[in-house]
Amino acid sequence: MEMSLASMFAFRPTPELSGHRVPGLPGLYLTGASTHPGGGVSGNSGRTAARVVLADRGRRARAVRRLLRR
């Protein structure tokens, strides 16, 4: 199978899923050999997805702390 520009980088597997979040399903994250930053088995997509999860958890925790302070 030929790898074209339309299936590389942030377009893997589709532009909607390039941020590792699944639209409409909060808390569900996508990672694997077919996700951004590119194909192959390198671990980069897992590392990037883990950073997204940790950032989301940090945002959520900050929002809860703000609500509890009121």
PDB file of N, CA and C in Angstrom:
ATOM      1  N   MET A   1       0.842  -1.171   0.000  1.00  0.00           N
ATOM      2  CA  MET A   1       0.000   0.000   0.000  1.00  0.00           C
ATOM      3  C   MET A   1       0.892   1.240   0.000  1.00  0.00           C
ATOM      4  N   GLU A   2       0.552   2.187  -0.825  1.00  0.00           N
ATOM      5  CA  GLU A   2       1.329   3.409  -0.919  1.00  0.00           C
ATOM      6  C   GLU A   2       0.864   4.417   0.122  1.00  0.00           C
ATOM      7  N   MET A   3       1.813   5.059   0.774  1.00  0.00           N
ATOM      8  CA  MET A   3       1.505   6.082   1.775  1.00  0.00           C
ATOM      9  C   MET A   3       1.475   7.430   1.070  1.00  0.00           C
ATOM     10  N   SER A   4       0.302   8.042   1.023  1.00  0.00           N
ATOM     11  CA  SER A   4       0.183   9.352   0.382  1.00  0.00           C
ATOM     12  C   SER A   4       0.122  10.438   1.450  1.00  0.00           C
ATOM     13  N   LEU A   5       0.265  11.682   1.027  1.00  0.00           N
ATOM     14  CA  LEU A   5       0.239  12.798   1.957  1.00  0.00           C
ATOM     15  C   LEU A   5      -1.094  12.876   2.706  1.00  0.00           C
ATOM     16  N   ALA A   6      -2.171  12.453   2.072  1.00  0.00           N
ATOM     17  CA  ALA A   6      -3.498  12.502   2.684  1.00  0.00           C
ATOM     18  C   ALA A   6      -3.631  11.539   3.869  1.00  0.00           C
ATOM     19  N   SER A   7      -2.698  10.608   4.007  1.00  0.00           N
ATOM     20  CA  SER A   7      -2.784   9.659   5.118  1.00  0.00           C
ATOM     21  C   SER A   7      -1.569   9.751   6.036  1.00  0.00           C
ATOM     22  N   MET A   8      -0.916  10.901   6.025  1.00  0.00           N
ATOM     23  CA  MET A   8       0.267  11.072   6.861  1.00  0.00           C
ATOM     24  C   MET A   8       0.061  12.182   7.878  1.00  0.00           C
ATOM     25  N   PHE A   9       0.902  12.195   8.876  1.00  0.00           N
ATOM     26  CA  PHE A   9       0.977  13.239   9.901  1.00  0.00           C
ATOM     27  C   PHE A   9      -0.360  13.395  10.621  1.00  0.00           C
ATOM     28  N   ALA A  10      -0.914  14.591  10.671  1.00  0.00           N
ATOM     29  CA  ALA A  10      -2.136  14.839  11.433  1.00  0.00           C
ATOM     30  C   ALA A  10      -3.378  14.250  10.769  1.00  0.00           C
ATOM     31  N   PHE A  11      -3.243  13.705   9.582  1.00  0.00           N
ATOM     32  CA  PHE A  11      -4.388  13.102   8.902  1.00  0.00           C
ATOM     33  C   PHE A  11      -4.574  11.632   9.271  1.00  0.00           C
ATOM     34  N   ARG A  12      -3.688  11.087  10.111  1.00  0.00           N
ATOM     35  CA  ARG A  12      -3.769   9.678  10.481  1.00  0.00           C
ATOM     36  C   ARG A  12      -4.635   9.508  11.707  1.00  0.00           C
ATOM     37  N   PRO A  13      -5.633   8.675  11.765  1.00  0.00           N
ATOM     38  CA  PRO A  13      -6.314   8.053  10.639  1.00  0.00           C
ATOM     39  C   PRO A  13      -7.281   9.020   9.947  1.00  0.00           C
ATOM     40  N   THR A  14      -7.785  10.023  10.653  1.00  0.00           N
ATOM     41  CA  THR A  14      -8.582  11.114  10.057  1.00  0.00           C
ATOM     42  C   THR A  14      -8.238  12.389  10.809  1.00  0.00           C
ATOM     43  N   PRO A  15      -8.457  13.547  10.202  1.00  0.00           N
ATOM     44  CA  PRO A  15      -8.144  14.798  10.907  1.00  0.00           C
ATOM     45  C   PRO A  15      -8.897  14.960  12.228  1.00  0.00           C
ATOM     46  N   GLU A  16     -10.132  14.451  12.311  1.00  0.00           N
ATOM     47  CA  GLU A  16     -10.922  14.575  13.535  1.00  0.00           C
ATOM     48  C   GLU A  16     -10.296  13.835  14.716  1.00  0.00           C
ATOM     49  N   LEU A  17      -9.531  12.804  14.429  1.00  0.00           N
ATOM     50  CA  LEU A  17      -8.926  11.991  15.488  1.00  0.00           C
ATOM     51  C   LEU A  17      -7.448  12.286  15.687  1.00  0.00           C
ATOM     52  N   SER A  18      -6.924  13.291  15.024  1.00  0.00           N
ATOM     53  CA  SER A  18      -5.487  13.546  15.089  1.00  0.00           C
ATOM     54  C   SER A  18      -5.042  14.064  16.453  1.00  0.00           C
ATOM     55  N   GLY A  19      -5.947  14.552  17.265  1.00  0.00           N
ATOM     56  CA  GLY A  19      -5.593  15.047  18.595  1.00  0.00           C
ATOM     57  C   GLY A  19      -5.654  13.983  19.673  1.00  0.00           C
ATOM     58  N   HIS A  20      -5.838  12.723  19.301  1.00  0.00           N
ATOM     59  CA  HIS A  20      -5.911  11.571  20.195  1.00  0.00           C
ATOM     60  C   HIS A  20      -7.199  11.513  20.998  1.00  0.00           C
ATOM     61  N   ARG A  21      -8.032  12.540  20.943  1.00  0.00           N
ATOM     62  CA  ARG A  21      -9.334  12.510  21.616  1.00  0.00           C
ATOM     63  C   ARG A  21     -10.383  12.025  20.617  1.00  0.00           C
ATOM     64  N   VAL A  22     -11.382  11.285  21.126  1.00  0.00           N
ATOM     65  CA  VAL A  22     -12.472  10.824  20.279  1.00  0.00           C
ATOM     66  C   VAL A  22     -13.631  11.799  20.450  1.00  0.00           C
ATOM     67  N   PRO A  23     -14.018  12.530  19.387  1.00  0.00           N
ATOM     68  CA  PRO A  23     -15.088  13.516  19.510  1.00  0.00           C
ATOM     69  C   PRO A  23     -16.391  12.879  19.988  1.00  0.00           C
ATOM     70  N   GLY A  24     -17.021  13.513  20.956  1.00  0.00           N
ATOM     71  CA  GLY A  24     -18.288  13.023  21.474  1.00  0.00           C
ATOM     72  C   GLY A  24     -18.165  11.975  22.559  1.00  0.00           C
ATOM     73  N   LEU A  25     -16.970  11.520  22.838  1.00  0.00           N
ATOM     74  CA  LEU A  25     -16.756  10.497  23.873  1.00  0.00           C
ATOM     75  C   LEU A  25     -15.653  10.958  24.816  1.00  0.00           C
ATOM     76  N   PRO A  26     -15.990  11.860  25.743  1.00  0.00           N
ATOM     77  CA  PRO A  26     -14.951  12.357  26.652  1.00  0.00           C
ATOM     78  C   PRO A  26     -14.339  11.225  27.469  1.00  0.00           C
ATOM     79  N   GLY A  27     -13.041  11.270  27.615  1.00  0.00           N
ATOM     80  CA  GLY A  27     -12.338  10.250  28.379  1.00  0.00           C
ATOM     81  C   GLY A  27     -11.877   9.062  27.553  1.00  0.00           C
ATOM     82  N   LEU A  28     -12.211   9.039  26.260  1.00  0.00           N
ATOM     83  CA  LEU A  28     -11.751   7.965  25.380  1.00  0.00           C
ATOM     84  C   LEU A  28     -10.669   8.532  24.474  1.00  0.00           C
ATOM     85  N   TYR A  29      -9.517   7.907  24.482  1.00  0.00           N
ATOM     86  CA  TYR A  29      -8.365   8.390  23.731  1.00  0.00           C
ATOM     87  C   TYR A  29      -7.928   7.322  22.748  1.00  0.00           C
ATOM     88  N   LEU A  30      -7.375   7.768  21.627  1.00  0.00           N
ATOM     89  CA  LEU A  30      -6.969   6.867  20.558  1.00  0.00           C
ATOM     90  C   LEU A  30      -5.457   6.903  20.404  1.00  0.00           C
ATOM     91  N   THR A  31      -4.856   5.733  20.336  1.00  0.00           N
ATOM     92  CA  THR A  31      -3.419   5.641  20.084  1.00  0.00           C
ATOM     93  C   THR A  31      -3.129   4.324  19.378  1.00  0.00           C
ATOM     94  N   GLY A  32      -2.008   4.251  18.752  1.00  0.00           N
ATOM     95  CA  GLY A  32      -1.615   3.042  18.047  1.00  0.00           C
ATOM     96  C   GLY A  32      -0.750   3.367  16.846  1.00  0.00           C
ATOM     97  N   ALA A  33      -0.382   2.342  16.104  1.00  0.00           N
ATOM     98  CA  ALA A  33       0.531   2.522  14.977  1.00  0.00           C
ATOM     99  C   ALA A  33      -0.077   3.343  13.854  1.00  0.00           C
ATOM    100  N   SER A  34      -1.406   3.453  13.805  1.00  0.00           N
ATOM    101  CA  SER A  34      -2.024   4.203  12.709  1.00  0.00           C
ATOM    102  C   SER A  34      -2.396   5.628  13.103  1.00  0.00           C
ATOM    103  N   THR A  35      -2.010   6.074  14.283  1.00  0.00           N
ATOM    104  CA  THR A  35      -2.359   7.422  14.716  1.00  0.00           C
ATOM    105  C   THR A  35      -1.158   8.362  14.616  1.00  0.00           C
ATOM    106  N   HIS A  36      -1.428   9.649  14.729  1.00  0.00           N
ATOM    107  CA  HIS A  36      -0.386  10.679  14.644  1.00  0.00           C
ATOM    108  C   HIS A  36       0.644  10.428  15.740  1.00  0.00           C
ATOM    109  N   PRO A  37       1.909  10.535  15.548  1.00  0.00           N
ATOM    110  CA  PRO A  37       2.631  11.292  14.553  1.00  0.00           C
ATOM    111  C   PRO A  37       3.068  10.499  13.342  1.00  0.00           C
ATOM    112  N   GLY A  38       2.525   9.374  13.092  1.00  0.00           N
ATOM    113  CA  GLY A  38       2.868   8.651  11.875  1.00  0.00           C
ATOM    114  C   GLY A  38       2.835   7.157  12.104  1.00  0.00           C
ATOM    115  N   GLY A  39       2.931   6.449  11.028  1.00  0.00           N
ATOM    116  CA  GLY A  39       2.841   4.998  11.093  1.00  0.00           C
ATOM    117  C   GLY A  39       4.090   4.346  11.647  1.00  0.00           C
ATOM    118  N   GLY A  40       3.950   3.089  11.916  1.00  0.00           N
ATOM    119  CA  GLY A  40       5.086   2.338  12.429  1.00  0.00           C
ATOM    120  C   GLY A  40       4.971   2.103  13.918  1.00  0.00           C
ATOM    121  N   VAL A  41       5.872   1.289  14.411  1.00  0.00           N
ATOM    122  CA  VAL A  41       5.852   0.954  15.828  1.00  0.00           C
ATOM    123  C   VAL A  41       7.036   1.651  16.478  1.00  0.00           C
ATOM    124  N   SER A  42       6.792   2.863  16.947  1.00  0.00           N
ATOM    125  CA  SER A  42       7.867   3.624  17.565  1.00  0.00           C
ATOM    126  C   SER A  42       7.532   4.060  18.988  1.00  0.00           C
ATOM    127  N   GLY A  43       6.271   4.003  19.359  1.00  0.00           N
ATOM    128  CA  GLY A  43       5.867   4.441  20.688  1.00  0.00           C
ATOM    129  C   GLY A  43       5.534   5.916  20.779  1.00  0.00           C
ATOM    130  N   ASN A  44       5.799   6.669  19.713  1.00  0.00           N
ATOM    131  CA  ASN A  44       5.548   8.107  19.765  1.00  0.00           C
ATOM    132  C   ASN A  44       4.072   8.441  19.926  1.00  0.00           C
ATOM    133  N   SER A  45       3.185   7.672  19.280  1.00  0.00           N
ATOM    134  CA  SER A  45       1.759   7.980  19.405  1.00  0.00           C
ATOM    135  C   SER A  45       1.278   7.701  20.829  1.00  0.00           C
ATOM    136  N   GLY A  46       1.789   6.685  21.471  1.00  0.00           N
ATOM    137  CA  GLY A  46       1.423   6.402  22.865  1.00  0.00           C
ATOM    138  C   GLY A  46       1.917   7.480  23.804  1.00  0.00           C
ATOM    139  N   ARG A  47       3.122   7.943  23.568  1.00  0.00           N
ATOM    140  CA  ARG A  47       3.688   9.018  24.398  1.00  0.00           C
ATOM    141  C   ARG A  47       2.863  10.288  24.246  1.00  0.00           C
ATOM    142  N   THR A  48       2.503  10.606  23.011  1.00  0.00           N
ATOM    143  CA  THR A  48       1.711  11.807  22.761  1.00  0.00           C
ATOM    144  C   THR A  48       0.320  11.681  23.374  1.00  0.00           C
ATOM    145  N   ALA A  49      -0.307  10.529  23.232  1.00  0.00           N
ATOM    146  CA  ALA A  49      -1.635  10.315  23.827  1.00  0.00           C
ATOM    147  C   ALA A  49      -1.564  10.411  25.345  1.00  0.00           C
ATOM    148  N   ALA A  50      -0.511   9.892  25.947  1.00  0.00           N
ATOM    149  CA  ALA A  50      -0.368   9.981  27.404  1.00  0.00           C
ATOM    150  C   ALA A  50      -0.248  11.433  27.847  1.00  0.00           C
ATOM    151  N   ARG A  51       0.449  12.233  27.082  1.00  0.00           N
ATOM    152  CA  ARG A  51       0.553  13.666  27.403  1.00  0.00           C
ATOM    153  C   ARG A  51      -0.815  14.353  27.314  1.00  0.00           C
ATOM    154  N   VAL A  52      -1.618  13.963  26.314  1.00  0.00           N
ATOM    155  CA  VAL A  52      -2.964  14.528  26.173  1.00  0.00           C
ATOM    156  C   VAL A  52      -3.820  14.150  27.380  1.00  0.00           C
ATOM    157  N   VAL A  53      -3.758  12.883  27.784  1.00  0.00           N
ATOM    158  CA  VAL A  53      -4.526  12.417  28.946  1.00  0.00           C
ATOM    159  C   VAL A  53      -4.105  13.177  30.197  1.00  0.00           C
ATOM    160  N   LEU A  54      -2.814  13.299  30.433  1.00  0.00           N
ATOM    161  CA  LEU A  54      -2.330  14.009  31.620  1.00  0.00           C
ATOM    162  C   LEU A  54      -2.728  15.482  31.598  1.00  0.00           C
ATOM    163  N   ALA A  55      -2.687  16.100  30.435  1.00  0.00           N
ATOM    164  CA  ALA A  55      -3.107  17.508  30.324  1.00  0.00           C
ATOM    165  C   ALA A  55      -4.595  17.645  30.613  1.00  0.00           C
ATOM    166  N   ASP A  56      -5.402  16.719  30.084  1.00  0.00           N
ATOM    167  CA  ASP A  56      -6.842  16.764  30.338  1.00  0.00           C
ATOM    168  C   ASP A  56      -7.145  16.551  31.816  1.00  0.00           C
ATOM    169  N   ARG A  57      -6.438  15.636  32.439  1.00  0.00           N
ATOM    170  CA  ARG A  57      -6.647  15.395  33.881  1.00  0.00           C
ATOM    171  C   ARG A  57      -6.263  16.625  34.692  1.00  0.00           C
ATOM    172  N   GLY A  58      -5.194  17.300  34.285  1.00  0.00           N
ATOM    173  CA  GLY A  58      -4.771  18.508  34.976  1.00  0.00           C
ATOM    174  C   GLY A  58      -5.801  19.610  34.857  1.00  0.00           C
ATOM    175  N   ARG A  59      -6.368  19.786  33.658  1.00  0.00           N
ATOM    176  CA  ARG A  59      -7.412  20.786  33.449  1.00  0.00           C
ATOM    177  C   ARG A  59      -8.636  20.475  34.282  1.00  0.00           C
ATOM    178  N   ARG A  60      -9.017  19.210  34.311  1.00  0.00           N
ATOM    179  CA  ARG A  60     -10.202  18.789  35.067  1.00  0.00           C
ATOM    180  C   ARG A  60      -9.990  19.013  36.549  1.00  0.00           C
ATOM    181  N   ALA A  61      -8.807  18.681  37.047  1.00  0.00           N
ATOM    182  CA  ALA A  61      -8.511  18.859  38.472  1.00  0.00           C
ATOM    183  C   ALA A  61      -8.523  20.338  38.838  1.00  0.00           C
ATOM    184  N   ARG A  62      -7.974  21.181  37.974  1.00  0.00           N
ATOM    185  CA  ARG A  62      -7.993  22.622  38.252  1.00  0.00           C
ATOM    186  C   ARG A  62      -9.418  23.157  38.274  1.00  0.00           C
ATOM    187  N   ALA A  63     -10.270  22.668  37.375  1.00  0.00           N
ATOM    188  CA  ALA A  63     -11.668  23.114  37.333  1.00  0.00           C
ATOM    189  C   ALA A  63     -12.406  22.695  38.605  1.00  0.00           C
ATOM    190  N   VAL A  64     -12.137  21.487  39.091  1.00  0.00           N
ATOM    191  CA  VAL A  64     -12.783  21.015  40.316  1.00  0.00           C
ATOM    192  C   VAL A  64     -12.312  21.850  41.498  1.00  0.00           C
ATOM    193  N   ARG A  65     -11.027  22.138  41.584  1.00  0.00           N
ATOM    194  CA  ARG A  65     -10.516  22.972  42.683  1.00  0.00           C
ATOM    195  C   ARG A  65     -11.148  24.352  42.664  1.00  0.00           C
ATOM    196  N   ARG A  66     -11.324  24.919  41.465  1.00  0.00           N
ATOM    197  CA  ARG A  66     -11.959  26.236  41.372  1.00  0.00           C
ATOM    198  C   ARG A  66     -13.401  26.177  41.865  1.00  0.00           C
ATOM    199  N   LEU A  67     -14.113  25.120  41.516  1.00  0.00           N
ATOM    200  CA  LEU A  67     -15.506  24.975  41.969  1.00  0.00           C
ATOM    201  C   LEU A  67     -15.590  24.800  43.485  1.00  0.00           C
ATOM    202  N   LEU A  68     -14.654  24.064  44.050  1.00  0.00           N
ATOM    203  CA  LEU A  68     -14.682  23.822  45.491  1.00  0.00           C
ATOM    204  C   LEU A  68     -14.339  25.074  46.301  1.00  0.00           C
ATOM    205  N   ARG A  69     -13.599  26.006  45.703  1.00  0.00           N
ATOM    206  CA  ARG A  69     -13.228  27.238  46.401  1.00  0.00           C
ATOM    207  C   ARG A  69     -14.394  28.213  46.526  1.00  0.00           C
ATOM    208  N   ARG A  70     -15.413  28.043  45.715  1.00  0.00           N
ATOM    209  CA  ARG A  70     -16.542  28.994  45.725  1.00  0.00           C
ATOM    210  C   ARG A  70     -17.385  28.863  46.953  1.00  0.00           C
TER     211      ARG A  70
END
